[in-house]
PDB file of C-alpha atoms in Angstrom:
ATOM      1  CA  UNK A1084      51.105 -35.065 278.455  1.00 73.00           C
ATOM      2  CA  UNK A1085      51.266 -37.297 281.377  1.00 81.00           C
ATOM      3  CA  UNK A1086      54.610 -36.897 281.682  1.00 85.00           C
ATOM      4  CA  UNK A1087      54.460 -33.262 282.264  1.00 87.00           C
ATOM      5  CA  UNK A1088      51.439 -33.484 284.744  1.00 88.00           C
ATOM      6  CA  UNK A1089      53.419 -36.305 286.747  1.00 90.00           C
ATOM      7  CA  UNK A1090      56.587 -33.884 286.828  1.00 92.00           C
ATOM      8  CA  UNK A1091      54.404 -30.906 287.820  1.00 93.00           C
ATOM      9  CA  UNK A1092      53.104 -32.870 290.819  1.00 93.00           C
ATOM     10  CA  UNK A1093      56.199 -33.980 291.912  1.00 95.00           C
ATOM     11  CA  UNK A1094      57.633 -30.552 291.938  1.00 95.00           C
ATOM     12  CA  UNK A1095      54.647 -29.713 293.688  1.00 96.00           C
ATOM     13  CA  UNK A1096      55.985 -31.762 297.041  1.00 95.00           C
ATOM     14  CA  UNK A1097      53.432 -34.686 296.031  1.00 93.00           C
ATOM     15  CA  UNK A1098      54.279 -37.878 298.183  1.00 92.00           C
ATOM     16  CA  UNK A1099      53.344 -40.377 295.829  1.00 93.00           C
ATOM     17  CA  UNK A1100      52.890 -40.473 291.891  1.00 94.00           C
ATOM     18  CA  UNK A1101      52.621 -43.308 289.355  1.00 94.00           C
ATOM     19  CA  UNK A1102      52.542 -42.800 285.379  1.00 92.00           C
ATOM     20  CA  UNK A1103      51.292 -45.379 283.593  1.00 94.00           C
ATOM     21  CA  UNK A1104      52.390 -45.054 280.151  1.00 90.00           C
ATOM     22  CA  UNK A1105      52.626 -47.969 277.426  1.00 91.00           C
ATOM     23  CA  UNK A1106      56.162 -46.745 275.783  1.00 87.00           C
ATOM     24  CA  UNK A1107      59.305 -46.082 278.490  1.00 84.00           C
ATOM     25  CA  UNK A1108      60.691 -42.570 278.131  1.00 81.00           C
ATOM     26  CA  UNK A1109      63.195 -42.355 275.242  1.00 74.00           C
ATOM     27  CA  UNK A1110      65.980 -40.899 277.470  1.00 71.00           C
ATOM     28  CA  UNK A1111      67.230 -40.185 280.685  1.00 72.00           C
ATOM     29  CA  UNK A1112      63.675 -38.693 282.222  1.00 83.00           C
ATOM     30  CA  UNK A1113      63.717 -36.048 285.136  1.00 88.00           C
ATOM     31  CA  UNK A1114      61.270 -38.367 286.816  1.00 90.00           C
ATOM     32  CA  UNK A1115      63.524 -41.040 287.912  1.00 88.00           C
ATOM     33  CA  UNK A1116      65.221 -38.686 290.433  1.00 92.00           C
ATOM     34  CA  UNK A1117      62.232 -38.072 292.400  1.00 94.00           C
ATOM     35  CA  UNK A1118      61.715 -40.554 295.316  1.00 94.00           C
ATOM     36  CA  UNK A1119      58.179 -40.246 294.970  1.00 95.00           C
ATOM     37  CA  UNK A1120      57.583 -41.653 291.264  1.00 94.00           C
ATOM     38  CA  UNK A1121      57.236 -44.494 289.885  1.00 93.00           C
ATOM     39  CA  UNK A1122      56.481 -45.736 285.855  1.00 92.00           C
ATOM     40  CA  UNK A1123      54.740 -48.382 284.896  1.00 94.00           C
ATOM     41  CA  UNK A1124      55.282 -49.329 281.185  1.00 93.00           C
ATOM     42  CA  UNK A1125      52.698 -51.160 279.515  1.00 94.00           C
ATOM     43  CA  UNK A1126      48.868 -49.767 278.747  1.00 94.00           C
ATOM     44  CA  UNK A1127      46.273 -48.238 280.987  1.00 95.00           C
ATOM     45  CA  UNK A1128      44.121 -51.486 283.184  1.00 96.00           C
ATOM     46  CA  UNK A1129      41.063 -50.572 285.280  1.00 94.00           C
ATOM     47  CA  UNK A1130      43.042 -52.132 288.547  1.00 95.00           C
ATOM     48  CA  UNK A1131      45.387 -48.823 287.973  1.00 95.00           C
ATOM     49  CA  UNK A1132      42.607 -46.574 289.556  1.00 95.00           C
ATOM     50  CA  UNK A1133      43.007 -49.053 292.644  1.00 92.00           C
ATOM     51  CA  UNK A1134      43.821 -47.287 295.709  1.00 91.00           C
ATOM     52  CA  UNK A1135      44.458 -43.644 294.502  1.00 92.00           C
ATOM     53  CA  UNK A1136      42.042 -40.421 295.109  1.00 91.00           C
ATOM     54  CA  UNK A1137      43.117 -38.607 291.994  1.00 93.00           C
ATOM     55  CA  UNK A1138      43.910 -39.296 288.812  1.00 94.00           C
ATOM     56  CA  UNK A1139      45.125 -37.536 286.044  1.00 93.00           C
ATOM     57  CA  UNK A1140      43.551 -38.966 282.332  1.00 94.00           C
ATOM     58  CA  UNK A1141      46.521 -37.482 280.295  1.00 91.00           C
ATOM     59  CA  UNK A1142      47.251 -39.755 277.465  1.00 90.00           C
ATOM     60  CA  UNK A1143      47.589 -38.729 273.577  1.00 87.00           C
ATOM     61  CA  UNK A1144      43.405 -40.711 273.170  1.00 91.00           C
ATOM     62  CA  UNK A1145      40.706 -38.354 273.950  1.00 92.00           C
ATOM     63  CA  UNK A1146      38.588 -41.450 273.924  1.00 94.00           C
ATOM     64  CA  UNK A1147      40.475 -43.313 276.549  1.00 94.00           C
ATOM     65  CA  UNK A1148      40.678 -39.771 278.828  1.00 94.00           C
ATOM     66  CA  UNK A1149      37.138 -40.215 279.143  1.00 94.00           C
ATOM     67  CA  UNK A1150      36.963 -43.637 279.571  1.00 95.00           C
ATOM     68  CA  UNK A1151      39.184 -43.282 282.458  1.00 95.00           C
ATOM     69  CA  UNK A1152      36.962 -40.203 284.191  1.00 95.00           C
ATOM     70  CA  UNK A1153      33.983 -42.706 283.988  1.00 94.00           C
ATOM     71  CA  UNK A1154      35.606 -45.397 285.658  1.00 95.00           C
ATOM     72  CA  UNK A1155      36.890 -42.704 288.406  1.00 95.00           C
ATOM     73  CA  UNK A1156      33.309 -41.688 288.459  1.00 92.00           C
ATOM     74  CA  UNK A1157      31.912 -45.280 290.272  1.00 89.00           C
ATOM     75  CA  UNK A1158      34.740 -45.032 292.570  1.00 91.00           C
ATOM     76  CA  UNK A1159      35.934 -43.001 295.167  1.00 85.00           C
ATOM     77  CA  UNK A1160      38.614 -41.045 293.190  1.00 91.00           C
ATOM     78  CA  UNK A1161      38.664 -37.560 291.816  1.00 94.00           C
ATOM     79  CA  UNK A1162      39.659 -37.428 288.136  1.00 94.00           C
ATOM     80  CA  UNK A1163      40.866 -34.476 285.982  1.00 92.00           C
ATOM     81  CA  UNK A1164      40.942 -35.328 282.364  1.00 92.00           C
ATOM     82  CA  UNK A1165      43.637 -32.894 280.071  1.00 83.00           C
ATOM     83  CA  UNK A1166      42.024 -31.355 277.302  1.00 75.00           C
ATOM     84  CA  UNK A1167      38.076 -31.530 278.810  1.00 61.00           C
ATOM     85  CA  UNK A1168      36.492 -28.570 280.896  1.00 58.00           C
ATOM     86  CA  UNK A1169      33.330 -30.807 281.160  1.00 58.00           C
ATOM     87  CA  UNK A1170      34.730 -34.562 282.104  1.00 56.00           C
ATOM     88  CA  UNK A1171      36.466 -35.661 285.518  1.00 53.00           C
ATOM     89  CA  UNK A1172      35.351 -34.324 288.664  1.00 49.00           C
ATOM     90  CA  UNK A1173      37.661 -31.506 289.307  1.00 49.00           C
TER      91      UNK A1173
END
């Protein structure tokens, strides 16, 4: 899900995105032509949301989606969480 969100943005003309994912991609990926992206492989850290104004929670763990959106929520950072009309803040 990430993955898709991360592409979407890039598409989009977005100047920077970073996936954080704990598995690298299992092929060639799309991603790694955009100047914009980067990957980080290894699992989600609180010092992630460091320095970034939105996030996207989109992993495969509902739980950890939300855990993320209340971590965004005590910093200034705007979180939409895949899968949840009611958690984030967009």
């Amino acid at each position: 899900m990430g993955r898709r969100k991360a592409l979407e943005l890039l598409r989009a003309g977005a100047w920077q995105v970073v996936l954080v994912a704990p598995s690298p991609p299992d092929e060639e990926d799309e991603l790694a032509f955009f100047p914009a992206f980067k990957r980080v492989v290894r699992a989600f850290d609180r010092q992630d949301l460091n320095g970034h104004l939105l996030v996207f929670a989109a992993t495969n763990n509902a739980e950890l989606n939300l855990k993320i959106a209340e971590l965004c929520a005590g910093i200034p950072c705007a979180c939409n969480v895949a899968g949840s009309s009611k958690a984030g803040a967009l």
